[in-house]
Short mmCIF file of C-alpha atoms and ligand atoms in Angstrom, two decimals:
data_model
loop_
_atom_site.label_atom_id
_atom_site.label_comp_id
_atom_site.label_asym_id
_atom_site.label_seq_id
_atom_site.Cartn_x
_atom_site.Cartn_y
_atom_site.Cartn_z
CA MET A 1 -211.61 33.98 144.40
CA ASN A 2 -211.75 30.23 144.22
CA TRP A 3 -209.07 28.77 142.01
CA ASP A 4 -210.85 25.46 141.54
CA ASP A 5 -214.19 26.86 140.49
CA THR A 6 -212.74 29.02 137.76
CA THR A 7 -210.52 26.35 136.28
CA ASP A 8 -213.27 23.76 136.49
CA THR A 9 -215.65 25.80 134.38
CA SER A 10 -213.35 27.52 131.94
CA ALA A 11 -211.27 24.41 131.28
CA GLU A 12 -214.37 22.39 130.54
CA GLU A 13 -214.97 23.87 127.12
CA ARG A 14 -211.41 23.26 125.95
CA LEU A 15 -210.36 20.26 123.99
CA VAL A 16 -207.07 20.35 125.89
CA GLY A 17 -208.63 21.12 129.28
CA ALA A 18 -207.81 18.43 131.80
CA SER A 19 -211.10 18.34 133.76
CA ALA A 20 -213.66 15.76 132.74
CA ASP A 21 -216.53 17.10 130.66
CA ARG A 22 -219.83 15.27 130.20
CA GLU A 23 -218.67 13.33 127.19
CA ASP A 24 -215.53 12.20 129.00
CA GLN A 25 -217.54 10.94 131.93
CA ALA A 26 -219.64 8.81 129.63
CA VAL A 27 -216.70 7.06 127.96
CA GLU A 28 -214.18 7.07 130.80
CA ALA A 29 -215.76 4.17 132.59
CA ALA A 30 -215.12 2.02 129.53
CA LEU A 31 -211.51 3.13 129.19
CA ARG A 32 -210.42 2.85 132.82
CA PRO A 33 -207.79 0.21 133.55
CA LYS A 34 -209.29 -2.32 135.95
CA ASP A 35 -206.19 -3.48 137.84
CA LEU A 36 -202.64 -2.34 138.61
CA GLY A 37 -201.23 -4.45 135.79
CA GLU A 38 -203.33 -2.56 133.25
CA PHE A 39 -202.46 0.85 134.68
CA ILE A 40 -199.85 2.46 132.42
CA GLY A 41 -196.84 4.44 133.68
CA GLN A 42 -196.42 5.89 137.21
CA GLU A 43 -193.96 3.04 137.88
CA LYS A 44 -192.99 4.14 141.39
CA VAL A 45 -196.55 4.73 142.53
CA ARG A 46 -197.60 1.38 141.12
CA GLU A 47 -194.75 -0.50 142.74
CA GLN A 48 -195.35 1.11 146.14
CA LEU A 49 -199.10 0.72 146.03
CA ASP A 50 -198.72 -2.89 144.96
CA LEU A 51 -196.68 -3.57 148.12
CA VAL A 52 -199.16 -1.76 150.36
CA LEU A 53 -202.09 -3.73 148.96
CA ARG A 54 -200.35 -7.11 148.84
CA ALA A 55 -199.18 -6.78 152.44
CA ALA A 56 -202.65 -5.84 153.62
CA ARG A 57 -204.14 -8.76 151.73
CA ALA A 58 -201.59 -11.16 153.19
CA ARG A 59 -202.45 -9.95 156.70
CA GLY A 60 -206.13 -10.24 155.93
CA ALA A 61 -206.38 -6.61 156.97
CA THR A 62 -207.87 -3.46 155.53
CA ALA A 63 -205.35 -1.38 153.55
CA ASP A 64 -203.91 1.81 155.03
CA HIS A 65 -205.48 5.12 154.02
CA VAL A 66 -204.10 6.38 150.70
CA LEU A 67 -203.72 9.95 149.49
CA LEU A 68 -203.43 10.51 145.74
CA SER A 69 -202.29 13.92 144.60
CA GLY A 70 -201.77 15.23 141.10
CA ALA A 71 -203.19 17.31 138.28
CA PRO A 72 -206.63 16.50 136.80
CA GLY A 73 -206.79 13.62 134.34
CA LEU A 74 -203.72 11.70 135.56
CA GLY A 75 -205.62 8.71 136.92
CA LYS A 76 -206.57 9.39 140.55
CA THR A 77 -210.17 8.20 140.26
CA THR A 78 -208.98 5.24 138.24
CA LEU A 79 -206.44 4.26 140.91
CA SER A 80 -209.03 4.49 143.67
CA MET A 81 -211.19 2.00 141.80
CA ILE A 82 -208.18 -0.23 141.24
CA ILE A 83 -207.44 -0.18 144.97
CA ALA A 84 -210.96 -1.41 145.70
CA ALA A 85 -210.75 -4.03 142.96
CA GLU A 86 -207.37 -5.31 144.17
CA MET A 87 -208.71 -5.53 147.72
CA GLU A 88 -211.89 -7.14 146.41
CA ALA A 89 -213.74 -4.52 148.42
CA PRO A 90 -216.77 -2.41 147.58
CA ILE A 91 -216.16 1.27 146.92
CA ARG A 92 -218.18 4.33 147.91
CA ILE A 93 -217.51 7.49 145.92
CA THR A 94 -218.04 11.02 147.19
CA SER A 95 -216.25 14.36 147.13
CA GLY A 96 -215.21 17.18 149.43
CA PRO A 97 -217.68 19.72 148.00
CA ALA A 98 -220.53 17.20 148.44
CA ILE A 99 -219.85 17.06 152.17
CA GLN A 100 -221.12 20.35 153.50
CA HIS A 101 -221.83 19.31 157.08
CA ALA A 102 -220.14 16.94 159.48
CA GLY A 103 -223.48 15.14 159.61
CA ASP A 104 -223.21 14.28 155.90
CA LEU A 105 -219.89 12.61 156.58
CA ALA A 106 -221.19 10.83 159.70
CA ALA A 107 -224.01 9.37 157.62
CA ILE A 108 -221.58 8.02 155.02
CA LEU A 109 -219.07 6.70 157.54
CA SER A 110 -221.64 4.94 159.68
CA SER A 111 -223.04 3.09 156.68
CA LEU A 112 -219.70 1.71 155.46
CA GLN A 113 -219.18 -2.02 155.34
CA GLU A 114 -216.11 -3.62 156.83
CA GLY A 115 -213.13 -3.21 154.48
CA GLU A 116 -214.98 -0.83 152.17
CA VAL A 117 -213.01 1.78 150.22
CA LEU A 118 -214.26 5.32 150.68
CA PHE A 119 -213.10 7.51 147.80
CA LEU A 120 -213.13 11.17 148.74
CA ASP A 121 -212.39 13.23 145.65
CA GLU A 122 -211.24 16.85 146.01
CA ILE A 123 -210.63 16.20 149.66
CA HIS A 124 -209.09 19.68 150.08
CA ARG A 125 -212.54 21.20 149.56
CA MET A 126 -214.23 19.57 152.53
CA SER A 127 -215.69 21.78 155.25
CA ARG A 128 -213.71 22.28 158.44
CA PRO A 129 -216.04 20.44 160.85
CA ALA A 130 -216.23 17.47 158.46
CA GLU A 131 -212.46 17.44 158.27
CA GLU A 132 -212.16 17.23 162.03
CA MET A 133 -214.60 14.38 162.16
CA LEU A 134 -212.56 12.63 159.51
CA TYR A 135 -209.37 12.82 161.64
CA MET A 136 -210.94 10.68 164.33
CA ALA A 137 -212.60 8.33 161.88
CA MET A 138 -209.30 7.70 160.10
CA GLU A 139 -207.30 7.14 163.27
CA ASP A 140 -209.66 5.44 165.69
CA PHE A 141 -212.48 4.25 163.41
CA ARG A 142 -214.89 6.15 165.55
CA VAL A 143 -217.02 9.27 165.20
CA ASP A 144 -218.80 11.36 167.78
CA VAL A 145 -222.36 11.97 166.74
CA ILE A 146 -223.70 15.14 168.35
CA VAL A 147 -227.25 14.84 169.56
CA GLY A 148 -229.20 17.94 170.54
CA LYS A 149 -228.17 21.58 170.47
CA GLY A 150 -226.59 24.14 172.79
CA PRO A 151 -225.64 23.29 176.38
CA GLY A 152 -227.72 20.11 176.34
CA ALA A 153 -225.90 18.66 173.35
CA THR A 154 -224.16 15.36 173.94
CA ALA A 155 -221.60 13.47 171.90
CA ILE A 156 -222.41 9.84 171.35
CA PRO A 157 -219.39 7.83 170.21
CA LEU A 158 -220.10 5.51 167.31
CA GLU A 159 -217.78 2.65 166.37
CA LEU A 160 -216.99 2.30 162.68
CA PRO A 161 -215.90 -0.81 160.83
CA PRO A 162 -212.32 -0.65 159.55
CA PHE A 163 -212.28 1.00 156.11
CA THR A 164 -209.75 2.42 153.67
CA LEU A 165 -209.99 6.09 152.89
CA VAL A 166 -208.64 7.04 149.48
CA GLY A 167 -208.38 10.81 149.24
CA ALA A 168 -207.66 12.60 145.97
CA THR A 169 -206.51 16.16 145.56
CA THR A 170 -205.07 18.35 142.85
CA ARG A 171 -203.44 20.40 145.58
CA ALA A 172 -201.79 18.40 148.36
CA GLY A 173 -200.33 21.64 149.69
CA LEU A 174 -203.80 22.83 150.70
CA LEU A 175 -204.40 19.90 153.04
CA PRO A 176 -203.97 20.67 156.71
CA PRO A 177 -200.96 18.73 158.04
CA PRO A 178 -203.02 16.76 160.62
CA LEU A 179 -205.10 15.38 157.76
CA ARG A 180 -202.11 14.65 155.54
CA ASP A 181 -200.35 12.86 158.42
CA ARG A 182 -203.19 10.40 158.84
CA PHE A 183 -202.61 8.81 155.46
CA GLY A 184 -200.40 5.74 155.65
CA PHE A 185 -199.36 6.12 152.03
CA THR A 186 -199.18 9.21 149.84
CA ALA A 187 -198.70 8.97 146.11
CA HIS A 188 -197.88 11.92 143.94
CA MET A 189 -198.84 11.40 140.32
CA GLU A 190 -196.60 12.96 137.70
CA PHE A 191 -197.41 13.99 134.14
CA TYR A 192 -196.89 11.11 131.71
CA GLU A 193 -194.02 10.65 129.27
CA PRO A 194 -194.93 10.65 125.55
CA ALA A 195 -194.10 6.93 125.27
CA GLU A 196 -196.52 6.16 128.11
CA LEU A 197 -199.24 8.24 126.49
CA GLU A 198 -198.69 6.34 123.26
CA ARG A 199 -199.50 3.16 125.15
CA VAL A 200 -202.61 4.82 126.59
CA VAL A 201 -203.70 5.79 123.07
CA HIS A 202 -203.10 2.30 121.67
CA ARG A 203 -204.96 0.70 124.54
CA SER A 204 -207.95 3.06 124.22
CA ALA A 205 -208.02 2.71 120.43
CA SER A 206 -208.25 -1.02 120.77
CA LEU A 207 -211.07 -0.74 123.35
CA LEU A 208 -212.90 1.67 121.05
CA ASP A 209 -212.27 -0.62 118.08
CA VAL A 210 -210.34 2.05 116.17
CA GLU A 211 -207.44 1.19 113.91
CA ILE A 212 -204.35 3.33 114.53
CA ASP A 213 -200.71 3.01 113.48
CA PRO A 214 -197.73 3.74 115.77
CA ALA A 215 -196.97 7.13 114.16
CA GLY A 216 -200.61 8.13 114.55
CA ALA A 217 -200.53 7.24 118.24
CA ALA A 218 -197.29 9.16 118.69
CA GLU A 219 -198.81 12.21 117.04
CA ILE A 220 -201.76 12.21 119.43
CA ALA A 221 -199.57 11.45 122.47
CA GLY A 222 -197.28 14.39 121.69
CA ARG A 223 -200.21 16.80 121.79
CA SER A 224 -201.78 15.46 124.97
CA ARG A 225 -200.00 17.60 127.55
CA GLY A 226 -198.79 14.66 129.58
CA THR A 227 -202.38 13.77 130.48
CA PRO A 228 -204.19 10.49 129.71
CA ARG A 229 -207.62 12.13 129.83
CA ILE A 230 -206.58 14.57 127.10
CA ALA A 231 -205.01 11.73 125.08
CA ASN A 232 -208.29 9.82 125.18
CA ARG A 233 -210.27 12.91 124.21
CA LEU A 234 -208.00 13.83 121.28
CA LEU A 235 -208.17 10.21 120.13
CA ARG A 236 -211.97 10.44 119.92
CA ARG A 237 -211.83 13.65 117.89
CA VAL A 238 -209.23 12.18 115.54
CA ARG A 239 -211.35 9.05 115.16
CA ASP A 240 -214.29 11.23 114.03
CA TYR A 241 -212.11 12.92 111.45
CA ALA A 242 -210.68 9.61 110.20
CA GLN A 243 -214.20 8.25 109.80
CA VAL A 244 -215.53 11.23 107.87
CA LYS A 245 -212.50 12.24 105.82
CA ALA A 246 -210.64 8.98 105.35
CA ASP A 247 -211.07 5.23 105.68
CA GLY A 248 -211.24 5.30 109.48
CA VAL A 249 -207.61 4.35 110.02
CA ILE A 250 -205.58 6.83 112.11
CA THR A 251 -202.16 7.62 110.68
CA LYS A 252 -199.74 10.42 111.52
CA ASP A 253 -201.10 12.59 108.71
CA ILE A 254 -204.71 11.99 109.66
CA ALA A 255 -203.99 12.80 113.33
CA ALA A 256 -202.12 15.97 112.40
CA ALA A 257 -204.84 17.13 109.99
CA ALA A 258 -207.61 16.39 112.49
CA LEU A 259 -205.92 18.23 115.32
CA ALA A 260 -205.20 21.17 113.02
CA VAL A 261 -208.98 21.44 112.56
CA TYR A 262 -209.36 21.58 116.34
CA GLU A 263 -206.47 24.05 116.62
CA VAL A 264 -204.37 21.87 118.87
CA ASP A 265 -200.80 22.38 117.69
CA ALA A 266 -197.85 19.99 117.57
CA ARG A 267 -196.97 20.65 121.18
CA GLY A 268 -200.53 20.55 122.51
CA LEU A 269 -201.12 24.30 122.68
CA ASP A 270 -204.60 25.43 121.74
CA ARG A 271 -205.88 28.75 120.41
CA LEU A 272 -205.89 30.46 123.81
CA ASP A 273 -202.34 29.35 124.65
CA ARG A 274 -201.09 30.55 121.29
CA ALA A 275 -202.95 33.86 121.55
CA VAL A 276 -201.24 34.56 124.86
CA LEU A 277 -197.80 33.70 123.49
CA GLU A 278 -198.39 35.66 120.28
CA ALA A 279 -199.45 38.79 122.15
CA LEU A 280 -196.48 38.49 124.45
CA LEU A 281 -194.05 38.16 121.54
CA LYS A 282 -195.58 40.39 118.88
CA LEU A 283 -197.00 43.22 120.98
CA PHE A 284 -194.62 43.30 123.89
CA GLY A 285 -191.37 42.08 122.36
CA GLY A 286 -191.33 39.08 124.69
CA GLY A 287 -191.99 41.08 127.88
CA PRO A 288 -191.77 41.66 130.72
CA VAL A 289 -195.39 42.69 130.63
CA GLY A 290 -197.98 42.78 133.39
CA LEU A 291 -200.66 40.12 133.53
CA SER A 292 -203.48 42.67 133.25
CA THR A 293 -202.01 44.26 130.15
CA LEU A 294 -201.39 40.91 128.55
CA SER A 295 -204.97 39.81 129.30
CA VAL A 296 -206.46 42.93 127.76
CA ALA A 297 -204.33 42.40 124.65
CA VAL A 298 -205.65 38.84 124.33
CA GLY A 299 -209.22 39.91 125.07
CA GLU A 300 -209.57 37.47 127.97
CA GLU A 301 -210.20 37.74 131.68
CA ARG A 302 -207.09 38.02 133.79
CA GLU A 303 -208.06 34.82 135.62
CA THR A 304 -208.45 32.89 132.38
CA VAL A 305 -204.95 33.82 131.25
CA GLU A 306 -203.44 33.15 134.65
CA GLU A 307 -205.21 29.93 135.54
CA VAL A 308 -206.16 28.33 132.24
CA ALA A 309 -203.36 29.22 129.82
CA GLU A 310 -200.30 30.01 131.89
CA PRO A 311 -199.75 26.84 133.93
CA PHE A 312 -199.11 24.74 130.83
CA LEU A 313 -197.02 27.46 129.14
CA VAL A 314 -194.87 27.70 132.28
CA ARG A 315 -194.57 23.92 132.54
CA GLU A 316 -193.52 23.74 128.89
CA GLY A 317 -190.83 26.35 129.50
CA LEU A 318 -192.43 28.80 127.06
CA LEU A 319 -193.33 31.53 129.54
CA ALA A 320 -191.92 32.68 132.86
CA ARG A 321 -193.63 34.61 135.64
CA THR A 322 -191.22 37.17 137.05
CA PRO A 323 -191.69 39.95 139.61
CA ARG A 324 -191.62 42.47 136.74
CA GLY A 325 -194.19 40.63 134.65
CA ARG A 326 -194.57 37.83 132.14
CA VAL A 327 -191.56 36.98 129.99
CA ALA A 328 -191.26 34.76 126.92
CA THR A 329 -188.42 32.25 126.81
CA PRO A 330 -186.31 31.59 123.70
CA ALA A 331 -188.34 28.38 123.24
CA ALA A 332 -191.49 30.49 122.82
CA TRP A 333 -189.95 32.44 119.94
CA ALA A 334 -188.83 29.21 118.33
CA HIS A 335 -192.22 27.56 118.79
CA LEU A 336 -194.05 30.36 116.99
CA GLY A 337 -191.34 30.57 114.34
CA LEU A 338 -190.44 34.16 115.23
CA THR A 339 -187.05 35.78 115.68
CA PRO A 340 -186.38 37.34 119.07
CA PRO A 341 -185.11 40.94 119.14
CA ARG A 342 -181.31 41.32 119.43
CA SER A 343 -180.19 39.99 122.81
CA GLY A 344 -180.06 42.62 125.51
CA ALA A 345 -182.83 44.67 123.89
CA PRO A 346 -185.32 45.44 126.63
CA GLY A 347 -189.05 44.88 126.33
CA ASN A 348 -191.08 48.03 125.79
CA GLY A 349 -191.73 48.35 129.50
CA GLN A 350 -195.51 48.59 129.25
CA GLY A 351 -195.80 45.99 131.95
CA ASP A 352 -194.28 48.44 134.41
CA LEU A 353 -196.68 51.22 133.45
CA PHE A 354 -199.75 49.14 134.08
CA GLY A 355 -198.37 46.97 136.85
CA ALA A 356 -198.79 43.22 137.17
N1 ADP B 401 -202.25 5.12 133.91
C1 ADP B 401 -203.27 5.10 133.07
N2 ADP B 401 -203.37 4.15 132.13
C2 ADP B 401 -204.41 4.15 131.25
N3 ADP B 401 -205.42 5.04 131.27
C3 ADP B 401 -205.39 6.00 132.20
C4 ADP B 401 -204.33 6.08 133.14
N4 ADP B 401 -204.55 7.13 133.96
C5 ADP B 401 -205.70 7.68 133.54
N5 ADP B 401 -206.21 7.01 132.49
C6 ADP B 401 -207.43 7.35 131.77
O1 ADP B 401 -207.59 8.77 131.78
C7 ADP B 401 -208.92 9.12 132.14
C8 ADP B 401 -208.89 10.05 133.33
O2 ADP B 401 -208.46 9.35 134.49
P1 ADP B 401 -209.05 9.69 135.93
O3 ADP B 401 -208.69 8.56 136.83
O4 ADP B 401 -210.49 10.03 135.84
O5 ADP B 401 -208.20 11.00 136.32
P2 ADP B 401 -208.31 11.96 137.59
O6 ADP B 401 -209.27 11.31 138.56
O7 ADP B 401 -206.92 12.06 138.14
O8 ADP B 401 -208.81 13.27 137.08
C9 ADP B 401 -209.67 7.82 132.36
O9 ADP B 401 -210.43 7.54 131.21
C10 ADP B 401 -208.62 6.77 132.49
O10 ADP B 401 -209.02 5.59 131.87
MG1 MG B 402 -211.10 12.12 139.19
#
């Protein structure tokens, strides 16, 4: 099954899902930092990218191709737009899934202006023939356009103007090495620190004309799972609450009360995350328990538990995936305010019966 498709759809309905839903797309344009100076956090990436772009500008040349990798909502699309802005170049936006045939890519490439930035989102989902065409375009600024079919087909080489490809992927590991090697600069985006997310929240609040105090911003940042997109989304929900239930000003108490309504807890877990942890602890004594068994206990599809809930629980150190099944960590017991069974006591072994 396709990992991306399932997470894209199931994450969309979650307040703490990291993919952009329709509402996000509408407001994101307004909240996007416009240049590197406005872009918060990611110090290393910013410093390196700044050098790449400055040097290219000083040479009067087109910037090297850039690959941005990292989880959804960390700022890849934003950075691609910043690259174009800093180079004072136009930007063309497309995505791997939109390029089904090599011909689609040829059409885009041959209509690029000199120095243009081509942003290729989800580059790991491009078709194979398009990928091979891209190799040559990136390296030699040339594509072979195939005219005709069968034995009579001929390749007509077409010169391209120099351009900068900015590729974005949530999964750099899925890129074929020949493609990865053709990027002059690769940036891996990390999850954000709480202090950085606080700055994101303050900045967005001011753009949205919402009054918020530092403790209120900290409260939202702490529940945002290291992800600016989630921080911005939680901020909008808290703003609604503050408007309806209070005087519109976001304080720590208002943020906490609002996010309690939306069932996003102090650490950013939502109802699904907590249901998984609770089943693991209360029904299976902390595990190990097989994924299928755990999913049935939660009343969710196996894929939903594995791909939507688990990655964050693992990243937070609340759950571990072991060969014998899922296991809760001591932090999970503490987070749900439960007492673990005496140390050394085994789980009830149901995971072994049903298999992972
Ligand atoms: N470093 C940052 N500073 C401020 N806002 C950010 C930053 N990174 C992302 N954002 C905000 O988070 C949202 C999602 O960013 P986006 O670039 O669309 O993420 P991605 O393309 O990686 O999924 C946007 O509204 C953007 O303004
Ligand atoms: Mg994006």
